[in-house]
Coordinates of C-alpha atoms in Angstrom, one line a residue:
X687 CA 43.6 -17.4 12.0
X688 CA 42.9 -14.6 9.4
X689 CA 40.6 -15.4 6.5
X690 CA 43.0 -15.9 3.6
X691 CA 40.1 -15.6 1.2
X692 CA 40.0 -11.9 1.9
X693 CA 43.7 -11.2 2.5
X694 CA 44.9 -8.0 0.8
X695 CA 41.4 -6.5 0.5
X696 CA 41.1 -3.1 2.3
X697 CA 4.2 -18.9 10.7
X698 CA 2.5 -20.9 12.2
X699 CA -0.8 -20.0 10.5
X700 CA -3.9 -19.2 12.6
X701 CA -5.8 -22.3 13.7
X702 CA -9.2 -22.2 12.1
X703 CA -11.1 -25.4 11.5
X704 CA -13.5 -24.5 8.7
X705 CA -15.4 -26.5 6.2
X706 CA -14.9 -25.0 2.8
X707 CA -17.8 -25.1 0.4
X708 CA -17.2 -27.2 -2.7
X709 CA -17.9 -24.2 -4.9
X710 CA -14.9 -22.4 -3.2
X711 CA -12.6 -25.3 -2.7
X712 CA -9.0 -25.3 -4.1
X713 CA -5.7 -26.7 -3.2
X714 CA -3.6 -24.6 -0.8
X715 CA -1.4 -22.1 -2.4
X716 CA 2.3 -22.9 -2.8
X717 CA 5.0 -20.3 -2.1
X718 CA 6.6 -18.5 -4.9
X719 CA 9.7 -20.0 -6.4
X720 CA 12.9 -18.0 -5.9
X721 CA 12.7 -16.4 -9.3
X722 CA 15.2 -14.0 -10.8
X723 CA 12.6 -12.0 -12.7
X724 CA 11.4 -8.8 -11.1
X725 CA 7.9 -7.7 -12.0
X726 CA 6.7 -4.2 -12.1
X727 CA 3.7 -4.9 -9.9
X728 CA 3.8 -4.8 -6.1
X729 CA 3.8 -8.3 -4.7
X730 CA 2.6 -9.4 -1.2
X731 CA 5.5 -10.0 1.1
X732 CA 6.4 -11.8 4.3
X733 CA 6.5 -15.2 2.8
X734 CA 2.8 -15.7 2.2
X735 CA 2.9 -14.8 -1.5
X736 CA 1.0 -17.5 -3.4
X737 CA 2.5 -18.8 -6.6
X738 CA 1.3 -17.3 -9.9
X739 CA -0.4 -19.7 -12.2
X740 CA -2.4 -19.7 -15.3
X741 CA -5.4 -21.5 -13.9
X742 CA -8.9 -20.3 -15.0
X743 CA -10.8 -18.4 -12.4
X744 CA -13.7 -20.7 -11.2
X745 CA -17.2 -19.3 -11.6
X746 CA -18.9 -18.9 -8.2
X747 CA -21.9 -21.3 -7.7
X748 CA -23.4 -18.9 -5.1
X749 CA -24.3 -15.3 -5.2
X750 CA -22.0 -13.0 -3.2
X751 CA -24.8 -12.5 -0.6
X752 CA -25.3 -16.3 -0.2
X753 CA -21.5 -16.8 0.1
X754 CA -21.2 -14.0 2.7
X755 CA -24.0 -15.5 4.8
X756 CA -22.2 -18.9 4.9
X757 CA -18.9 -17.2 5.7
X758 CA -20.6 -15.3 8.5
X759 CA -21.7 -18.5 10.1
X760 CA -18.2 -20.0 9.8
X761 CA -16.6 -16.9 11.2
X762 CA -18.9 -16.7 14.2
X763 CA -18.2 -20.4 14.9
X764 CA -14.5 -19.6 14.9
X765 CA -15.0 -16.9 17.5
X766 CA -15.6 -13.7 15.5
X767 CA -18.4 -11.6 17.0
X768 CA -21.5 -11.2 14.8
X769 CA -21.5 -7.4 15.3
X770 CA -17.8 -7.2 14.2
X771 CA -18.5 -9.3 11.1
X772 CA -21.4 -7.1 10.1
X773 CA -19.4 -3.9 10.6
X774 CA -16.4 -5.3 8.6
X775 CA -18.7 -6.3 5.7
X776 CA -21.0 -3.3 5.7
X777 CA -21.3 -2.2 2.1
X778 CA -18.7 -4.7 0.9
X779 CA -19.1 -6.0 -2.7
X780 CA -16.7 -7.7 -5.0
X781 CA -14.0 -5.4 -6.4
X782 CA -13.5 -6.0 -10.2
X783 CA -10.2 -4.3 -10.1
X784 CA -8.9 -6.9 -7.7
X785 CA -10.0 -9.8 -9.9
X786 CA -8.3 -8.1 -12.9
X787 CA -5.0 -7.6 -11.0
X788 CA -5.1 -11.2 -9.7
X789 CA -5.6 -12.7 -13.2
X790 CA -3.3 -10.4 -15.1
X791 CA 0.2 -11.4 -15.8
X792 CA 2.4 -8.8 -17.5
X793 CA 4.0 -10.0 -20.8
X794 CA 7.3 -8.2 -20.1
X795 CA 9.1 -7.9 -16.8
X796 CA 11.9 -5.5 -15.8
X797 CA 15.4 -6.8 -16.1
X798 CA 17.1 -7.4 -12.8
X799 CA 19.5 -4.5 -13.2
X800 CA 16.6 -2.1 -13.7
X801 CA 14.9 -3.4 -10.7
X802 CA 18.1 -3.0 -8.6
X803 CA 18.6 0.5 -10.0
X804 CA 15.2 1.5 -8.8
X805 CA 15.4 -0.2 -5.5
X806 CA 18.8 1.3 -4.6
X807 CA 18.2 4.8 -6.0
X808 CA 20.2 7.7 -4.5
X809 CA 17.0 9.2 -3.2
X810 CA 16.0 6.1 -1.4
X811 CA 19.5 5.7 0.1
X812 CA 19.5 9.3 1.3
X813 CA 16.1 9.0 2.9
X814 CA 17.0 5.7 4.5
X815 CA 20.1 7.2 6.0
X816 CA 18.1 10.1 7.4
X817 CA 15.6 7.7 9.0
X818 CA 18.4 5.6 10.5
X819 CA 19.5 8.7 12.4
X820 CA 15.9 9.8 13.1
X821 CA 14.8 6.4 14.4
X822 CA 18.0 5.6 16.3
X823 CA 16.4 5.1 19.7
X824 CA 13.7 2.6 18.7
X825 CA 16.2 0.8 16.3
X826 CA 18.6 0.4 19.2
X827 CA 16.0 -1.3 21.2
X828 CA 14.8 -3.4 18.3
X829 CA 18.3 -4.6 17.5
X830 CA 18.9 -5.5 21.2
X831 CA 15.6 -7.5 21.4
X832 CA 15.6 -9.3 18.1
X833 CA 19.3 -9.3 17.0
X834 CA 18.5 -8.1 13.4
X835 CA 20.6 -5.4 11.9
X836 CA 18.9 -2.0 11.6
X837 CA 20.1 -1.4 8.0
X838 CA 18.2 -4.5 6.8
X839 CA 15.1 -3.4 8.6
X840 CA 15.2 0.1 7.1
X841 CA 15.9 -1.4 3.7
X842 CA 12.7 -3.6 4.0
X843 CA 10.8 -0.6 5.2
X844 CA 11.9 1.4 2.1
X845 CA 11.2 -1.4 -0.4
X846 CA 7.8 -2.4 1.0
X847 CA 6.2 1.0 1.5
X848 CA 8.6 3.7 0.7
X849 CA 9.3 4.1 4.4
X850 CA 5.6 4.2 5.2
X851 CA 4.6 6.6 2.4
X852 CA 2.7 4.0 0.4
X853 CA 1.0 1.3 2.5
X854 CA -1.8 0.8 -0.1
X855 CA -5.3 2.2 -0.3
X856 CA -7.4 -0.9 -0.9
X857 CA -10.0 -2.0 1.7
X858 CA -8.4 -5.3 2.8
X859 CA -11.7 -6.9 3.8
X860 CA -13.2 -6.1 0.4
X861 CA -10.0 -7.3 -1.5
X862 CA -9.8 -10.6 0.3
X863 CA -13.5 -11.2 0.2
X864 CA -13.3 -10.7 -3.6
X865 CA -10.5 -13.1 -4.0
X866 CA -12.0 -15.7 -1.6
X867 CA -15.3 -15.5 -3.5
X868 CA -14.2 -15.6 -7.1
X869 CA -10.4 -15.4 -7.4
X870 CA -7.9 -18.1 -7.9
X871 CA -6.6 -20.1 -4.9
X872 CA -9.8 -19.4 -3.0
X873 CA -8.9 -21.5 0.0
X874 CA -5.8 -19.5 0.5
X875 CA -7.6 -16.2 0.3
X876 CA -10.4 -17.4 2.6
X877 CA -7.7 -18.2 5.3
X878 CA -6.3 -14.7 4.9
X879 CA -9.8 -13.1 5.2
X880 CA -10.5 -15.0 8.4
X881 CA -7.2 -13.9 9.7
X882 CA -8.1 -10.3 9.0
X883 CA -11.3 -10.8 11.0
X884 CA -9.2 -12.1 13.9
X885 CA -7.0 -8.9 13.7
X886 CA -10.1 -6.8 14.0
X887 CA -11.4 -8.9 16.8
X888 CA -8.1 -8.4 18.6
X889 CA -8.6 -4.6 18.4
X890 CA -5.3 -3.7 16.6
X891 CA -7.2 -1.6 14.1
X892 CA -10.7 -1.0 12.9
X893 CA -12.4 -1.8 9.6
X894 CA -12.3 1.8 8.5
X895 CA -8.5 1.9 8.7
X896 CA -7.8 -1.6 7.5
X897 CA -6.1 -0.8 4.2
X898 CA -3.4 -2.4 2.2
X899 CA -2.4 -3.7 -1.2
X900 CA -4.9 -5.2 -3.6
X901 CA -3.8 -8.7 -2.4
X902 CA -4.2 -7.9 1.3
X903 CA -0.6 -7.1 2.2
X904 CA -0.8 -4.7 5.1
X905 CA 1.1 -1.9 6.8
X906 CA 4.5 -0.3 6.5
X907 CA 6.2 -3.7 6.1
X908 CA 3.4 -5.3 4.1
X909 CA 2.5 -8.4 6.1
X910 CA -0.1 -10.8 4.9
X911 CA -2.8 -11.4 7.6
X912 CA -1.7 -14.8 8.7
X913 CA 1.9 -13.7 9.0
X914 CA 0.7 -10.6 10.9
X915 CA -1.1 -12.9 13.4
X916 CA 2.0 -15.0 13.9
X917 CA 4.7 -12.3 14.0
X918 CA 3.4 -8.7 14.5
X919 CA 4.4 -7.2 17.8
X920 CA 3.4 -4.2 19.9
X921 CA 6.8 -2.7 20.4
X922 CA 5.8 0.9 21.3
X923 CA 3.7 -0.3 24.2
X924 CA 0.4 1.3 23.3
X925 CA -1.5 -2.0 23.5
X926 CA -1.9 -2.5 19.7
X927 CA 0.2 -4.1 17.0
X928 CA -0.2 -1.2 14.7
X929 CA 1.9 -1.8 11.5
X930 CA -0.1 0.9 9.7
X931 CA 0.6 4.0 11.8
X932 CA 3.5 3.0 14.1
X933 CA 6.8 2.7 12.3
X934 CA 8.2 1.2 15.6
X935 CA 5.7 -1.6 15.5
X936 CA 6.3 -2.2 11.8
X937 CA 10.1 -2.4 12.1
X938 CA 9.9 -4.6 15.2
X939 CA 7.5 -6.9 13.5
X940 CA 9.8 -7.3 10.5
X941 CA 12.7 -7.9 13.0
X942 CA 10.7 -10.6 14.8
X943 CA 10.0 -12.3 11.5
X944 CA 13.6 -12.3 10.4
X945 CA 14.7 -13.4 13.8
X946 CA 12.6 -16.6 13.6
X947 CA 13.8 -17.0 10.0
X948 CA 17.4 -17.5 11.3
X949 CA 18.9 -14.1 10.9
X950 CA 22.5 -13.9 12.1
X951 CA 23.4 -10.5 13.7
X952 CA 26.2 -8.6 12.1
X953 CA 26.8 -11.2 9.4
X954 CA 26.6 -10.2 5.7
X955 CA 23.8 -11.3 3.4
X956 CA 26.5 -12.0 0.8
X957 CA 29.0 -10.1 -1.3
X958 CA 30.1 -9.5 -4.8
X959 CA 32.9 -11.7 -6.2
X960 CA 35.0 -12.0 -9.4
X961 CA 35.2 -15.3 -11.2
X962 CA 38.3 -16.7 -12.9
X963 CA 38.5 -17.6 -16.5
X964 CA 37.1 -21.0 -17.6
X965 CA 35.0 -21.1 -14.4
X966 CA 32.4 -23.9 -14.2
X967 CA 29.2 -21.8 -14.2
X968 CA 27.1 -24.9 -13.4
X969 CA 28.3 -24.3 -9.8
X970 CA 26.0 -21.3 -9.7
X971 CA 23.2 -23.4 -8.4
X972 CA 21.2 -22.8 -5.1
X973 CA 21.7 -26.4 -4.2
X974 CA 25.5 -26.2 -4.4
X975 CA 26.8 -25.0 -1.1
X976 CA 30.6 -24.8 -0.4
X977 CA 32.8 -23.2 2.2
X978 CA 34.5 -19.9 1.4
X979 CA 37.8 -21.6 1.4
X980 CA 36.5 -24.1 -1.2
X981 CA 35.2 -21.2 -3.4
X982 CA 38.6 -19.5 -3.0
X983 CA 40.4 -22.7 -4.2
X984 CA 38.3 -22.4 -7.4
X985 CA 39.7 -19.0 -8.0
X986 CA 36.9 -16.8 -6.7
X987 CA 37.9 -13.5 -5.2
X988 CA 35.9 -11.0 -3.2
X989 CA 35.5 -7.6 -4.8
X990 CA 35.8 -5.7 -1.5
X991 CA 36.4 -6.2 2.2
X992 CA 32.8 -6.4 3.3
X993 CA 33.1 -10.1 4.4
X994 CA 36.8 -10.0 5.5
X995 CA 35.9 -11.2 9.0
X996 CA 34.1 -14.3 7.9
X997 CA 35.3 -17.8 8.8
X998 CA 36.8 -19.7 5.9
X999 CA 34.4 -22.5 6.8
X1000 CA 31.3 -20.4 6.4
X1001 CA 29.0 -21.9 3.8
X1002 CA 27.9 -19.9 0.7
X1003 CA 26.1 -20.4 -2.6
X1004 CA 26.9 -18.6 -5.9
X1005 CA 24.4 -16.4 -7.7
X1006 CA 24.6 -15.1 -11.2
X1007 CA 21.4 -13.0 -11.5
X1008 CA 22.0 -12.1 -15.1
X1009 CA 24.0 -15.2 -16.2
X1010 CA 27.8 -15.4 -16.7
X1011 CA 27.9 -12.0 -18.5
X1012 CA 26.8 -10.1 -15.4
X1013 CA 27.9 -9.6 -11.8
X1014 CA 28.4 -12.6 -9.4
X1015 CA 27.6 -12.9 -5.7
X1016 CA 28.3 -15.4 -2.9
X1017 CA 25.2 -15.7 -0.7
X1018 CA 25.3 -16.4 3.0
X1019 CA 22.6 -17.6 5.4
X1020 CA 21.1 -14.1 5.9
X1021 CA 20.1 -14.1 2.2
X1022 CA 17.9 -17.1 2.8
X1023 CA 16.3 -15.2 5.8
X1024 CA 15.4 -12.4 3.4
X1025 CA 13.9 -14.9 1.0
X1026 CA 11.7 -16.1 3.8
X1027 CA 10.3 -12.6 3.9
X1028 CA 9.7 -12.4 0.1
X1029 CA 10.7 -15.4 -1.9
X1030 CA 12.1 -13.5 -4.9
X1031 CA 15.8 -13.6 -5.5
X1032 CA 15.7 -10.1 -7.1
X1033 CA 14.0 -8.8 -4.0
X1034 CA 16.4 -10.3 -1.6
X1035 CA 19.4 -9.0 -3.7
X1036 CA 17.9 -5.6 -3.7
X1037 CA 17.4 -5.6 0.1
X1038 CA 21.0 -6.7 0.6
X1039 CA 22.4 -4.1 -1.7
X1040 CA 20.2 -1.3 -0.2
X1041 CA 21.2 -2.3 3.3
X1042 CA 24.9 -2.1 2.2
X1043 CA 24.4 1.3 0.6
X1044 CA 22.8 2.6 3.8
X1045 CA 26.1 1.8 5.5
X1046 CA 28.0 3.7 2.8
X1047 CA 29.3 0.6 0.9
X1048 CA 30.1 1.0 -2.7
X1049 CA 27.7 -0.4 -5.3
X1050 CA 28.1 -3.3 -7.7
X1051 CA 31.4 -3.3 -9.5
X1052 CA 30.5 -5.8 -12.2
X1053 CA 28.7 -4.8 -15.4
X1054 CA 25.2 -5.8 -16.3
X1055 CA 24.5 -7.0 -19.8
X1056 CA 22.2 -4.1 -20.4
X1057 CA 22.0 -4.5 -24.2
X1058 CA 20.6 -8.0 -24.0
X1059 CA 17.0 -8.6 -25.1
X1060 CA 14.8 -10.0 -22.3
X1061 CA 12.3 -12.8 -22.8
X1062 CA 8.6 -12.0 -22.6
X1063 CA 6.2 -14.2 -20.7
X1064 CA 5.0 -16.1 -23.8
X1065 CA 8.7 -16.6 -24.8
X1066 CA 9.5 -18.0 -21.4
X1067 CA 6.6 -20.4 -21.7
X1068 CA 7.8 -21.4 -25.2
X1069 CA 11.3 -22.0 -23.8
X1070 CA 9.9 -24.3 -21.1
X1071 CA 7.8 -26.2 -23.7
X1072 CA 10.8 -26.6 -26.0
X1073 CA 13.0 -27.8 -23.1
X1074 CA 10.3 -30.4 -22.3
X1075 CA 10.1 -31.5 -25.9
X1076 CA 13.8 -32.1 -26.0
X1077 CA 13.9 -34.3 -22.9
X1078 CA 14.7 -31.8 -20.2
X1079 CA 12.4 -31.2 -17.2
X1080 CA 11.7 -27.5 -16.6
X1081 CA 8.4 -28.3 -14.8
X1082 CA 5.1 -26.6 -15.6
X1083 CA 5.2 -24.3 -18.6
X1084 CA 4.0 -21.2 -16.7
X1085 CA 6.6 -18.6 -17.7
X1086 CA 8.1 -18.5 -14.2
X1087 CA 11.9 -19.1 -14.3
X1088 CA 12.3 -21.1 -11.1
X1089 CA 14.8 -23.7 -9.9
X1090 CA 13.5 -26.5 -12.2
X1091 CA 13.7 -24.3 -15.3
X1092 CA 17.2 -23.1 -14.5
X1093 CA 18.3 -26.7 -13.9
X1094 CA 16.9 -27.7 -17.3
X1095 CA 18.5 -24.7 -19.0
X1096 CA 21.8 -25.7 -17.4
X1097 CA 21.5 -29.2 -18.6
X1098 CA 20.8 -28.1 -22.1
X1099 CA 23.8 -25.6 -22.0
X1100 CA 26.1 -28.4 -20.9
X1101 CA 24.8 -30.7 -23.7
X1102 CA 25.7 -27.9 -26.1
X1103 CA 29.1 -27.2 -24.4
X1104 CA 28.1 -23.7 -23.5
X1105 CA 28.7 -21.8 -20.2
X1106 CA 26.1 -23.6 -18.0
X1107 CA 24.9 -20.6 -16.0
X1108 CA 21.2 -21.6 -16.2
X1109 CA 20.2 -18.2 -17.6
X1110 CA 17.3 -18.2 -20.1
X1111 CA 18.6 -15.8 -22.7
X1112 CA 17.0 -14.9 -26.0
X1113 CA 19.9 -16.5 -27.8
X1114 CA 19.2 -19.7 -26.0
X1115 CA 15.6 -19.6 -27.0
X1116 CA 16.6 -19.1 -30.7
X1117 CA 18.9 -22.1 -30.4
X1118 CA 16.2 -24.3 -29.0
X1119 CA 13.9 -23.2 -31.9
X1120 CA 16.5 -24.1 -34.5
X1121 CA 17.0 -27.7 -33.2

């Protein structure tokens, strides 16, 4: 039966039992919330990104040399050779730039439409299409093996490292040692550092070529070390899982990760829709899943024929990335698989739209509210504090607009008989201030 909704439209982490020193102990990091705010800084990917928080950096109780000596004993006990440890740590000292980047939180972030515009630029689309043709043979084999669409893999490749052109230049051992010694979330970073030593022990690369982002994300698809150990693959058959120099290994490793994250081959990540007048915007909630036929019954219409072959019983959620004044999207299961790779809604939306553009699909038809003033970090914190004071529950006042904050905003909007889209606008902050 044809889909009437579209009628008429042409890780398991590495196992290391280590006793953490009390001077370096901290609760394990939590994953990032699916925020809608795109930052200008590069974030670690592959689902290992720790949550940003405003906690004070603990002062080390040991000197770096003392800390390294104890780490060396634990690493050797976990199977790392003493000679490898000494080679990896030769000349390593804490990097003050890494601590600065870890503790800094930008006051202002890019609006989602600017982030999307940069992510899906004509130049990136053109280069991605060229590489789809150039890498056709390995992509054919990767698709066959892992059942993940090539356009999505190339989109991730482009977003994470500009197709291998920018894999980072930080010494990963030095960065992670710095964070494990004196950064926030030291237990998390210590686990990543020990995972890096396992990578070196395995022989996939050497300390001299082990570079990445300031936070330890590595290679052309920016895997964190524990994710690498769980999901990186040697697909070109040279005996090494080389995500730094082998685009084939990097793309196959990303495909393996998406495969175990539930990717559905040849299914869309989602698609743009038009909403009817007087729509209940409170339904734009990630916890609200309905079938396509149910969304259709509410008056929602697809903008194009991208998902024309989908079953009316397919489940989807509604996303309003810029509130009710901006474009709307229905999100399918593959969107959640992308979120497993990098738990940022803006990132996942950019990957979806870039993969569509690589196939020649037209861009977003809806208009972004480009004239609206964006909240700075301190204003977002103030908004959360005001919501708490007025009896709503946005969670910790940390400036991160996650699910709890959006739910609290939605409840306040409903109380004020406003469109309950959960979007934290400047006008909403002004209204909270006036009450």
